């Protein structure tokens, strides 16, 4: 029952908002459906914690500690983003950037996007996983192009083409996965992850190695791994800020989840470290390239988009290393990155609205224009840069110390890249917050509750991880291997 509600609320919400998303109160309806989804996700989480993994609907749906953790995180960030988008989208509409019909499209696609991500996380069928990821691409293309400017249309087109090519590679990898399993499983079960996991030791190694390469390249495009990342900075910069928040905070996680599920199968079939080497290689390359691109950015949303590439590289590297501690650190980093980066985009959204520009040099003195926005951006920046006692420091410390033991050659590369990223981001954000103001005070009350709610959770996870949450991470890390 809980699972049905998790998918039903956002799906029904998208249909309702397709009809009424342009009317007064549509933002409140959007938040209400997001809250219902969050409550259903919380109920599903409690059920899984109490009863263990569940198979539903003729084994087409599989919920275990790994994906229910991401379901809860997705529902929570989706809800807080809907709260932030209420005043933000009102201002965009009042300034003439969005018509009533585009507001309706935004609200409807926001809920449909949530539905596609939750379906991708909970399906047991690798074919349905691919369909859900493609659907998520199509919905976000419409969201990125919402302003209908030349730059937003170009960004949406680039996003559609690059991720379309990537998802086509994932489709070919899924077909190869079926081909590797067809002699061991019936046609009805050959793409069910639980059945594949049960026979992974007998899957054809040559076919599985090729399948994993295509799946990693395909879903890795959605993760934003270098050199498959070119769509990500443009999509973040040109779409509405709530879309940037859910892209960085949620969609990248869902795509990486798909890669991790495929890695579990590849590790069992190949009896080698091919999957680990590929993930560590792509992850490390993403960290290095993103860190050195940060200093060249003049657009604040592009700056934090490259930060997302860097952090997804860290998480991919952690999952590539494997082992309970590295996987624990990767899952924790997933959580704190989602919470912190979405909070940063919330603060950036209010700042860019007031200053009328996304260019870094035109945003100055936020601490005087709006102390809440200024402190939200500054604290979020310090958190994402790994300053203690925030949770990002804890997760990065776990990953780095594990790398010192398992992959010592990678440790100096990671440390150098993190140092470069720290200097680049702090050097750009500090004058934005503490410089001389370039605009008047904000005329509207910014929605800062979601910002400090997220940062409060990230601070708590840096100081203390609740025992039940730590057990949850351990169970999920054990599933990853």
GROMACS .gro file of C-alpha atoms in nm:
model
  481
    1UNK     CA    1   0.000   0.000   0.000
    2UNK     CA    2   0.276   0.245   0.093
    3UNK     CA    3   0.457   0.181  -0.232
    4UNK     CA    4   0.144   0.247  -0.439
    5UNK     CA    5   0.101   0.580  -0.265
    6UNK     CA    6   0.467   0.675  -0.326
    7UNK     CA    7   0.411   0.650  -0.702
    8UNK     CA    8   0.044   0.749  -0.711
    9UNK     CA    9   0.075   1.088  -0.541
   10UNK     CA   10   0.325   1.245  -0.786
   11UNK     CA   11   0.151   1.086  -1.087
   12UNK     CA   12  -0.191   1.213  -0.983
   13UNK     CA   13  -0.032   1.544  -0.891
   14UNK     CA   14   0.108   1.585  -1.242
   15UNK     CA   15  -0.237   1.523  -1.393
   16UNK     CA   16  -0.411   1.764  -1.154
   17UNK     CA   17  -0.152   2.036  -1.213
   18UNK     CA   18  -0.171   1.983  -1.589
   19UNK     CA   19  -0.528   2.112  -1.552
   20UNK     CA   20  -0.490   2.368  -1.273
   21UNK     CA   21  -0.119   2.446  -1.263
   22UNK     CA   22  -0.171   2.798  -1.400
   23UNK     CA   23  -0.425   2.908  -1.139
   24UNK     CA   24  -0.374   3.086  -0.810
   25UNK     CA   25  -0.286   2.828  -0.547
   26UNK     CA   26  -0.112   2.591  -0.791
   27UNK     CA   27   0.216   2.626  -0.601
   28UNK     CA   28   0.038   2.523  -0.281
   29UNK     CA   29  -0.115   2.222  -0.460
   30UNK     CA   30   0.234   2.128  -0.584
   31UNK     CA   31   0.371   2.145  -0.229
   32UNK     CA   32   0.074   1.946  -0.095
   33UNK     CA   33   0.132   1.659  -0.337
   34UNK     CA   34   0.506   1.667  -0.258
   35UNK     CA   35   0.426   1.648   0.113
   36UNK     CA   36   0.194   1.350   0.057
   37UNK     CA   37   0.473   1.178  -0.140
   38UNK     CA   38   0.715   1.244   0.146
   39UNK     CA   39   0.474   1.097   0.403
   40UNK     CA   40   0.419   0.789   0.185
   41UNK     CA   41   0.797   0.750   0.144
   42UNK     CA   42   0.842   0.773   0.522
   43UNK     CA   43   0.578   0.502   0.573
   44UNK     CA   44   0.746   0.282   0.310
   45UNK     CA   45   1.082   0.333   0.482
   46UNK     CA   46   0.943   0.226   0.818
   47UNK     CA   47   0.792  -0.084   0.656
   48UNK     CA   48   1.121  -0.187   0.494
   49UNK     CA   49   1.318  -0.122   0.814
   50UNK     CA   50   1.073  -0.337   1.010
   51UNK     CA   51   1.007  -0.614   0.755
   52UNK     CA   52   1.310  -0.622   0.526
   53UNK     CA   53   1.323  -0.613   0.143
   54UNK     CA   54   0.998  -0.658  -0.048
   55UNK     CA   55   0.908  -0.781  -0.396
   56UNK     CA   56   0.579  -0.651  -0.535
   57UNK     CA   57   0.365  -0.674  -0.848
   58UNK     CA   58   0.493  -1.003  -0.989
   59UNK     CA   59   0.848  -0.908  -0.887
   60UNK     CA   60   0.848  -0.598  -1.106
   61UNK     CA   61   0.906  -0.380  -0.799
   62UNK     CA   62   1.188  -0.439  -0.550
   63UNK     CA   63   1.246  -0.226  -0.240
   64UNK     CA   64   1.547  -0.284  -0.014
   65UNK     CA   65   1.760  -0.071   0.223
   66UNK     CA   66   1.962   0.071  -0.068
   67UNK     CA   67   1.681   0.214  -0.279
   68UNK     CA   68   1.438   0.298   0.002
   69UNK     CA   69   1.709   0.526   0.144
   70UNK     CA   70   1.720   0.710  -0.189
   71UNK     CA   71   1.339   0.713  -0.213
   72UNK     CA   72   1.320   0.892   0.122
   73UNK     CA   73   1.593   1.139   0.021
   74UNK     CA   74   1.424   1.208  -0.314
   75UNK     CA   75   1.086   1.269  -0.155
   76UNK     CA   76   1.233   1.500   0.110
   77UNK     CA   77   1.434   1.717  -0.130
   78UNK     CA   78   1.140   1.721  -0.371
   79UNK     CA   79   0.917   1.857  -0.094
   80UNK     CA   80   1.160   2.127   0.022
   81UNK     CA   81   1.222   2.230  -0.340
   82UNK     CA   82   0.847   2.273  -0.389
   83UNK     CA   83   0.844   2.503  -0.084
   84UNK     CA   84   1.130   2.709  -0.227
   85UNK     CA   85   0.971   2.728  -0.571
   86UNK     CA   86   0.652   2.893  -0.441
   87UNK     CA   87   0.794   3.245  -0.392
   88UNK     CA   88   1.064   3.196  -0.656
   89UNK     CA   89   0.825   3.112  -0.939
   90UNK     CA   90   0.584   3.387  -0.831
   91UNK     CA   91   0.861   3.643  -0.876
   92UNK     CA   92   0.954   3.496  -1.215
   93UNK     CA   93   0.590   3.524  -1.322
   94UNK     CA   94   0.558   3.880  -1.189
   95UNK     CA   95   0.872   3.984  -1.379
   96UNK     CA   96   0.723   3.851  -1.702
   97UNK     CA   97   0.968   3.565  -1.745
   98UNK     CA   98   0.698   3.300  -1.726
   99UNK     CA   99   0.343   3.297  -1.862
  100UNK     CA  100   0.053   3.120  -1.692
  101UNK     CA  101   0.081   2.828  -1.935
  102UNK     CA  102   0.451   2.785  -1.858
  103UNK     CA  103   0.374   2.785  -1.488
  104UNK     CA  104   0.128   2.504  -1.552
  105UNK     CA  105   0.394   2.315  -1.746
  106UNK     CA  106   0.644   2.367  -1.464
  107UNK     CA  107   0.414   2.241  -1.188
  108UNK     CA  108   0.295   1.942  -1.388
  109UNK     CA  109   0.644   1.840  -1.502
  110UNK     CA  110   0.783   1.884  -1.150
  111UNK     CA  111   0.548   1.615  -1.022
  112UNK     CA  112   0.602   1.392  -1.327
  113UNK     CA  113   0.977   1.424  -1.283
  114UNK     CA  114   0.940   1.311  -0.922
  115UNK     CA  115   0.734   1.013  -1.039
  116UNK     CA  116   0.995   0.904  -1.296
  117UNK     CA  117   1.277   0.920  -1.041
  118UNK     CA  118   1.083   0.719  -0.783
  119UNK     CA  119   0.992   0.460  -1.047
  120UNK     CA  120   1.358   0.429  -1.155
  121UNK     CA  121   1.462   0.378  -0.793
  122UNK     CA  122   1.206   0.110  -0.708
  123UNK     CA  123   1.173  -0.099  -1.023
  124UNK     CA  124   1.323  -0.447  -1.026
  125UNK     CA  125   1.317  -0.460  -1.405
  126UNK     CA  126   1.629  -0.325  -1.575
  127UNK     CA  127   1.419  -0.249  -1.883
  128UNK     CA  128   1.172  -0.039  -1.687
  129UNK     CA  129   1.469   0.131  -1.520
  130UNK     CA  130   1.586   0.241  -1.864
  131UNK     CA  131   1.236   0.362  -1.958
  132UNK     CA  132   1.208   0.561  -1.634
  133UNK     CA  133   1.548   0.724  -1.689
  134UNK     CA  134   1.448   0.821  -2.045
  135UNK     CA  135   1.120   0.964  -1.915
  136UNK     CA  136   1.312   1.165  -1.655
  137UNK     CA  137   1.526   1.305  -1.938
  138UNK     CA  138   1.222   1.414  -2.137
  139UNK     CA  139   1.053   1.583  -1.843
  140UNK     CA  140   1.367   1.773  -1.746
  141UNK     CA  141   1.423   1.885  -2.107
  142UNK     CA  142   1.086   2.061  -2.085
  143UNK     CA  143   1.182   2.213  -1.750
  144UNK     CA  144   1.525   2.335  -1.865
  145UNK     CA  145   1.368   2.506  -2.169
  146UNK     CA  146   1.093   2.672  -1.962
  147UNK     CA  147   1.210   3.031  -2.021
  148UNK     CA  148   1.212   2.980  -2.400
  149UNK     CA  149   1.516   3.204  -2.441
  150UNK     CA  150   1.778   3.122  -2.701
  151UNK     CA  151   2.020   3.013  -2.428
  152UNK     CA  152   1.766   2.791  -2.249
  153UNK     CA  153   1.654   2.628  -2.575
  154UNK     CA  154   2.019   2.562  -2.668
  155UNK     CA  155   2.084   2.412  -2.323
  156UNK     CA  156   1.773   2.193  -2.347
  157UNK     CA  157   1.869   2.079  -2.696
  158UNK     CA  158   2.224   1.994  -2.585
  159UNK     CA  159   2.083   1.812  -2.283
  160UNK     CA  160   1.839   1.616  -2.500
  161UNK     CA  161   2.098   1.518  -2.763
  162UNK     CA  162   2.383   1.422  -2.527
  163UNK     CA  163   2.166   1.239  -2.276
  164UNK     CA  164   1.969   1.082  -2.561
  165UNK     CA  165   2.290   0.940  -2.705
  166UNK     CA  166   2.394   0.829  -2.357
  167UNK     CA  167   2.065   0.662  -2.281
  168UNK     CA  168   2.088   0.482  -2.617
  169UNK     CA  169   2.418   0.333  -2.499
  170UNK     CA  170   2.242   0.224  -2.180
  171UNK     CA  171   1.970   0.058  -2.390
  172UNK     CA  172   2.233  -0.141  -2.579
  173UNK     CA  173   2.391  -0.237  -2.247
  174UNK     CA  174   2.052  -0.353  -2.120
  175UNK     CA  175   2.005  -0.566  -2.431
  176UNK     CA  176   2.347  -0.722  -2.375
  177UNK     CA  177   2.250  -0.787  -2.015
  178UNK     CA  178   1.945  -0.978  -2.135
  179UNK     CA  179   2.161  -1.168  -2.383
  180UNK     CA  180   2.403  -1.268  -2.104
  181UNK     CA  181   2.117  -1.403  -1.893
  182UNK     CA  182   1.884  -1.563  -2.149
  183UNK     CA  183   2.040  -1.911  -2.117
  184UNK     CA  184   2.009  -1.908  -1.739
  185UNK     CA  185   1.671  -1.741  -1.686
  186UNK     CA  186   1.331  -1.749  -1.852
  187UNK     CA  187   1.247  -1.460  -2.086
  188UNK     CA  188   1.010  -1.315  -1.825
  189UNK     CA  189   1.284  -1.303  -1.560
  190UNK     CA  190   1.595  -1.227  -1.763
  191UNK     CA  191   1.587  -0.855  -1.682
  192UNK     CA  192   1.472  -0.876  -1.320
  193UNK     CA  193   1.758  -0.754  -1.102
  194UNK     CA  194   1.691  -0.998  -0.817
  195UNK     CA  195   1.704  -1.295  -1.055
  196UNK     CA  196   2.017  -1.160  -1.224
  197UNK     CA  197   2.178  -1.112  -0.884
  198UNK     CA  198   2.101  -1.473  -0.791
  199UNK     CA  199   2.282  -1.610  -1.100
  200UNK     CA  200   2.543  -1.336  -1.150
  201UNK     CA  201   2.828  -1.580  -1.092
  202UNK     CA  202   2.717  -1.779  -1.399
  203UNK     CA  203   2.657  -1.490  -1.639
  204UNK     CA  204   2.871  -1.488  -1.953
  205UNK     CA  205   3.179  -1.280  -1.855
  206UNK     CA  206   3.263  -1.149  -2.203
  207UNK     CA  207   2.910  -1.027  -2.264
  208UNK     CA  208   2.878  -0.884  -1.913
  209UNK     CA  209   3.201  -0.687  -1.944
  210UNK     CA  210   3.076  -0.529  -2.266
  211UNK     CA  211   2.732  -0.470  -2.114
  212UNK     CA  212   2.878  -0.289  -1.814
  213UNK     CA  213   3.088  -0.060  -2.031
  214UNK     CA  214   2.779   0.049  -2.226
  215UNK     CA  215   2.570   0.082  -1.909
  216UNK     CA  216   2.839   0.289  -1.738
  217UNK     CA  217   2.878   0.519  -2.037
  218UNK     CA  218   2.501   0.546  -2.080
  219UNK     CA  219   2.397   0.613  -1.722
  220UNK     CA  220   2.728   0.790  -1.654
  221UNK     CA  221   2.617   1.056  -1.902
  222UNK     CA  222   2.322   1.129  -1.672
  223UNK     CA  223   2.554   1.130  -1.370
  224UNK     CA  224   2.765   1.397  -1.540
  225UNK     CA  225   3.092   1.204  -1.536
  226UNK     CA  226   3.374   1.356  -1.740
  227UNK     CA  227   3.399   1.348  -2.042
  228UNK     CA  228   3.021   1.295  -2.065
  229UNK     CA  229   2.937   1.606  -1.865
  230UNK     CA  230   2.896   1.884  -2.122
  231UNK     CA  231   2.519   1.907  -2.088
  232UNK     CA  232   2.519   1.957  -1.712
  233UNK     CA  233   2.657   2.313  -1.664
  234UNK     CA  234   2.430   2.454  -1.937
  235UNK     CA  235   2.119   2.278  -1.805
  236UNK     CA  236   2.186   2.409  -1.452
  237UNK     CA  237   2.260   2.762  -1.568
  238UNK     CA  238   1.969   2.816  -1.808
  239UNK     CA  239   1.680   2.640  -1.636
  240UNK     CA  240   1.481   2.776  -1.340
  241UNK     CA  241   1.670   2.746  -1.012
  242UNK     CA  242   1.431   2.485  -0.861
  243UNK     CA  243   1.513   2.267  -1.162
  244UNK     CA  244   1.886   2.316  -1.098
  245UNK     CA  245   1.829   2.208  -0.737
  246UNK     CA  246   1.655   1.881  -0.827
  247UNK     CA  247   1.898   1.806  -1.110
  248UNK     CA  248   2.199   1.832  -0.878
  249UNK     CA  249   2.029   1.704  -0.566
  250UNK     CA  250   1.827   1.415  -0.707
  251UNK     CA  251   1.865   1.315  -1.073
  252UNK     CA  252   2.241   1.261  -1.052
  253UNK     CA  253   2.187   1.029  -0.755
  254UNK     CA  254   1.926   0.825  -0.941
  255UNK     CA  255   2.155   0.779  -1.242
  256UNK     CA  256   2.445   0.675  -1.016
  257UNK     CA  257   2.212   0.430  -0.840
  258UNK     CA  258   2.154   0.262  -1.179
  259UNK     CA  259   2.531   0.235  -1.230
  260UNK     CA  260   2.577   0.082  -0.883
  261UNK     CA  261   2.310  -0.181  -0.946
  262UNK     CA  262   2.488  -0.274  -1.269
  263UNK     CA  263   2.826  -0.284  -1.092
  264UNK     CA  264   2.695  -0.542  -0.843
  265UNK     CA  265   2.607  -0.772  -1.134
  266UNK     CA  266   2.934  -0.709  -1.316
  267UNK     CA  267   3.146  -0.780  -1.006
  268UNK     CA  268   2.973  -1.115  -0.959
  269UNK     CA  269   2.998  -1.215  -1.324
  270UNK     CA  270   3.351  -1.104  -1.406
  271UNK     CA  271   3.535  -1.210  -1.088
  272UNK     CA  272   3.769  -0.922  -1.165
  273UNK     CA  273   3.803  -0.554  -1.082
  274UNK     CA  274   3.713  -0.420  -1.429
  275UNK     CA  275   3.401  -0.242  -1.303
  276UNK     CA  276   3.593  -0.098  -1.009
  277UNK     CA  277   3.875   0.031  -1.230
  278UNK     CA  278   3.633   0.196  -1.472
  279UNK     CA  279   3.434   0.364  -1.195
  280UNK     CA  280   3.744   0.483  -1.013
  281UNK     CA  281   3.891   0.611  -1.338
  282UNK     CA  282   3.581   0.804  -1.446
  283UNK     CA  283   3.530   0.929  -1.091
  284UNK     CA  284   3.885   1.055  -1.046
  285UNK     CA  285   3.886   1.218  -1.391
  286UNK     CA  286   3.562   1.399  -1.305
  287UNK     CA  287   3.705   1.531  -0.978
  288UNK     CA  288   4.023   1.661  -1.143
  289UNK     CA  289   3.861   1.821  -1.449
  290UNK     CA  290   3.577   1.982  -1.254
  291UNK     CA  291   3.814   2.124  -0.992
  292UNK     CA  292   4.027   2.299  -1.252
  293UNK     CA  293   3.724   2.426  -1.449
  294UNK     CA  294   3.579   2.594  -1.138
  295UNK     CA  295   3.820   2.887  -1.148
  296UNK     CA  296   3.708   2.976  -1.503
  297UNK     CA  297   3.337   3.016  -1.424
  298UNK     CA  298   3.169   3.357  -1.422
  299UNK     CA  299   2.811   3.230  -1.384
  300UNK     CA  300   2.722   3.134  -1.026
  301UNK     CA  301   2.493   2.846  -1.128
  302UNK     CA  302   2.755   2.707  -1.365
  303UNK     CA  303   3.008   2.731  -1.081
  304UNK     CA  304   2.802   2.505  -0.857
  305UNK     CA  305   2.713   2.279  -1.150
  306UNK     CA  306   3.083   2.202  -1.189
  307UNK     CA  307   3.094   2.147  -0.813
  308UNK     CA  308   2.825   1.881  -0.862
  309UNK     CA  309   3.041   1.709  -1.125
  310UNK     CA  310   3.329   1.710  -0.878
  311UNK     CA  311   3.123   1.557  -0.597
  312UNK     CA  312   2.959   1.294  -0.817
  313UNK     CA  313   3.311   1.198  -0.919
  314UNK     CA  314   3.405   1.155  -0.552
  315UNK     CA  315   3.101   0.933  -0.493
  316UNK     CA  316   3.167   0.727  -0.807
  317UNK     CA  317   3.528   0.679  -0.699
  318UNK     CA  318   3.412   0.565  -0.354
  319UNK     CA  319   3.172   0.307  -0.497
  320UNK     CA  320   3.444   0.195  -0.736
  321UNK     CA  321   3.682   0.126  -0.447
  322UNK     CA  322   3.413  -0.090  -0.285
  323UNK     CA  323   3.421  -0.235   0.061
  324UNK     CA  324   3.195  -0.151   0.355
  325UNK     CA  325   3.374   0.168   0.461
  326UNK     CA  326   3.407   0.322   0.114
  327UNK     CA  327   3.046   0.238   0.026
  328UNK     CA  328   2.931   0.380   0.362
  329UNK     CA  329   3.121   0.700   0.285
  330UNK     CA  330   2.976   0.713  -0.067
  331UNK     CA  331   2.618   0.678   0.061
  332UNK     CA  332   2.675   0.942   0.328
  333UNK     CA  333   2.828   1.173   0.068
  334UNK     CA  334   2.525   1.116  -0.156
  335UNK     CA  335   2.302   1.233   0.126
  336UNK     CA  336   2.496   1.538   0.237
  337UNK     CA  337   2.571   1.648  -0.121
  338UNK     CA  338   2.201   1.635  -0.213
  339UNK     CA  339   2.101   1.835   0.094
  340UNK     CA  340   2.383   2.088   0.070
  341UNK     CA  341   2.377   2.150  -0.304
  342UNK     CA  342   2.000   2.197  -0.317
  343UNK     CA  343   2.028   2.443  -0.024
  344UNK     CA  344   2.297   2.635  -0.213
  345UNK     CA  345   2.081   2.660  -0.524
  346UNK     CA  346   1.789   2.784  -0.312
  347UNK     CA  347   2.008   3.067  -0.180
  348UNK     CA  348   2.156   3.135  -0.524
  349UNK     CA  349   1.804   3.158  -0.671
  350UNK     CA  350   1.704   3.439  -0.437
  351UNK     CA  351   2.037   3.618  -0.490
  352UNK     CA  352   2.016   3.610  -0.870
  353UNK     CA  353   1.655   3.725  -0.869
  354UNK     CA  354   1.740   4.034  -0.666
  355UNK     CA  355   2.058   4.127  -0.848
  356UNK     CA  356   1.903   4.055  -1.187
  357UNK     CA  357   2.203   3.855  -1.305
  358UNK     CA  358   2.375   3.521  -1.261
  359UNK     CA  359   2.719   3.672  -1.327
  360UNK     CA  360   2.936   3.645  -1.018
  361UNK     CA  361   3.084   3.995  -1.050
  362UNK     CA  362   2.734   4.150  -1.044
  363UNK     CA  363   2.631   3.983  -0.718
  364UNK     CA  364   2.789   4.162  -0.423
  365UNK     CA  365   2.713   4.232  -0.058
  366UNK     CA  366   2.440   3.975  -0.001
  367UNK     CA  367   2.500   3.992   0.374
  368UNK     CA  368   2.368   4.351   0.364
  369UNK     CA  369   2.097   4.303   0.103
  370UNK     CA  370   1.949   4.005   0.282
  371UNK     CA  371   2.142   3.859   0.576
  372UNK     CA  372   1.947   3.530   0.559
  373UNK     CA  373   2.037   3.476   0.192
  374UNK     CA  374   2.397   3.581   0.253
  375UNK     CA  375   2.449   3.350   0.548
  376UNK     CA  376   2.264   3.067   0.372
  377UNK     CA  377   2.496   3.091   0.071
  378UNK     CA  378   2.809   3.127   0.286
  379UNK     CA  379   2.729   2.837   0.518
  380UNK     CA  380   2.623   2.620   0.223
  381UNK     CA  381   2.951   2.698   0.048
  382UNK     CA  382   3.157   2.612   0.354
  383UNK     CA  383   2.959   2.289   0.392
  384UNK     CA  384   3.006   2.177   0.031
  385UNK     CA  385   3.379   2.258   0.051
  386UNK     CA  386   3.412   2.003   0.331
  387UNK     CA  387   3.469   2.234   0.626
  388UNK     CA  388   3.415   2.066   0.964
  389UNK     CA  389   3.185   2.005   1.139
  390UNK     CA  390   2.953   1.966   0.837
  391UNK     CA  391   2.868   1.618   0.708
  392UNK     CA  392   3.059   1.663   0.381
  393UNK     CA  393   3.380   1.670   0.586
  394UNK     CA  394   3.285   1.340   0.752
  395UNK     CA  395   3.204   1.162   0.425
  396UNK     CA  396   3.512   1.296   0.245
  397UNK     CA  397   3.730   1.199   0.541
  398UNK     CA  398   3.595   0.841   0.525
  399UNK     CA  399   3.655   0.822   0.150
  400UNK     CA  400   4.005   0.973   0.165
  401UNK     CA  401   4.123   0.755   0.454
  402UNK     CA  402   3.990   0.448   0.275
  403UNK     CA  403   4.172   0.557  -0.040
  404UNK     CA  404   4.496   0.592   0.158
  405UNK     CA  405   4.463   0.227   0.254
  406UNK     CA  406   4.322   0.074  -0.066
  407UNK     CA  407   4.430   0.311  -0.346
  408UNK     CA  408   4.719   0.522  -0.209
  409UNK     CA  409   4.817   0.643  -0.557
  410UNK     CA  410   4.483   0.828  -0.588
  411UNK     CA  411   4.501   1.009  -0.254
  412UNK     CA  412   4.731   1.300  -0.355
  413UNK     CA  413   4.528   1.354  -0.672
  414UNK     CA  414   4.208   1.379  -0.469
  415UNK     CA  415   4.364   1.609  -0.211
  416UNK     CA  416   4.510   1.842  -0.476
  417UNK     CA  417   4.178   1.859  -0.661
  418UNK     CA  418   3.984   1.929  -0.342
  419UNK     CA  419   4.231   2.207  -0.255
  420UNK     CA  420   4.195   2.368  -0.598
  421UNK     CA  421   3.815   2.348  -0.575
  422UNK     CA  422   3.821   2.499  -0.225
  423UNK     CA  423   4.024   2.799  -0.337
  424UNK     CA  424   3.823   2.855  -0.657
  425UNK     CA  425   3.477   2.844  -0.498
  426UNK     CA  426   3.559   3.034  -0.177
  427UNK     CA  427   3.743   3.302  -0.374
  428UNK     CA  428   3.431   3.368  -0.582
  429UNK     CA  429   3.164   3.336  -0.313
  430UNK     CA  430   3.334   3.547  -0.042
  431UNK     CA  431   3.295   3.884  -0.227
  432UNK     CA  432   2.941   3.787  -0.328
  433UNK     CA  433   2.849   3.764   0.038
  434UNK     CA  434   3.071   4.024   0.206
  435UNK     CA  435   3.148   4.270  -0.076
  436UNK     CA  436   2.993   4.612  -0.138
  437UNK     CA  437   2.622   4.580  -0.231
  438UNK     CA  438   2.528   4.628  -0.596
  439UNK     CA  439   2.148   4.621  -0.553
  440UNK     CA  440   1.872   4.722  -0.314
  441UNK     CA  441   1.730   4.507  -0.035
  442UNK     CA  442   1.511   4.218  -0.138
  443UNK     CA  443   1.151   4.339  -0.184
  444UNK     CA  444   1.004   3.999  -0.092
  445UNK     CA  445   1.063   3.761   0.194
  446UNK     CA  446   1.292   3.482   0.068
  447UNK     CA  447   1.202   3.119   0.142
  448UNK     CA  448   1.502   3.039   0.357
  449UNK     CA  449   1.346   2.773   0.580
  450UNK     CA  450   1.438   2.492   0.333
  451UNK     CA  451   1.796   2.625   0.317
  452UNK     CA  452   1.859   2.615   0.690
  453UNK     CA  453   1.660   2.292   0.728
  454UNK     CA  454   1.898   2.122   0.484
  455UNK     CA  455   2.209   2.277   0.635
  456UNK     CA  456   2.093   2.182   0.985
  457UNK     CA  457   2.065   1.818   0.876
  458UNK     CA  458   2.409   1.831   0.713
  459UNK     CA  459   2.555   1.977   1.034
  460UNK     CA  460   2.389   1.704   1.239
  461UNK     CA  461   2.529   1.432   1.012
  462UNK     CA  462   2.876   1.580   1.062
  463UNK     CA  463   2.846   1.570   1.439
  464UNK     CA  464   2.627   1.265   1.496
  465UNK     CA  465   2.473   1.001   1.271
  466UNK     CA  466   2.164   0.852   1.440
  467UNK     CA  467   2.216   0.478   1.508
  468UNK     CA  468   1.919   0.371   1.296
  469UNK     CA  469   2.054   0.579   1.004
  470UNK     CA  470   2.403   0.435   1.047
  471UNK     CA  471   2.256   0.082   1.042
  472UNK     CA  472   2.065   0.177   0.729
  473UNK     CA  473   2.386   0.292   0.558
  474UNK     CA  474   2.564  -0.027   0.666
  475UNK     CA  475   2.291  -0.247   0.521
  476UNK     CA  476   2.294  -0.055   0.195
  477UNK     CA  477   2.678  -0.060   0.181
  478UNK     CA  478   2.670  -0.438   0.229
  479UNK     CA  479   2.438  -0.472  -0.072
  480UNK     CA  480   2.679  -0.268  -0.286
  481UNK     CA  481   2.979  -0.476  -0.177
   0.00000   0.00000   0.00000
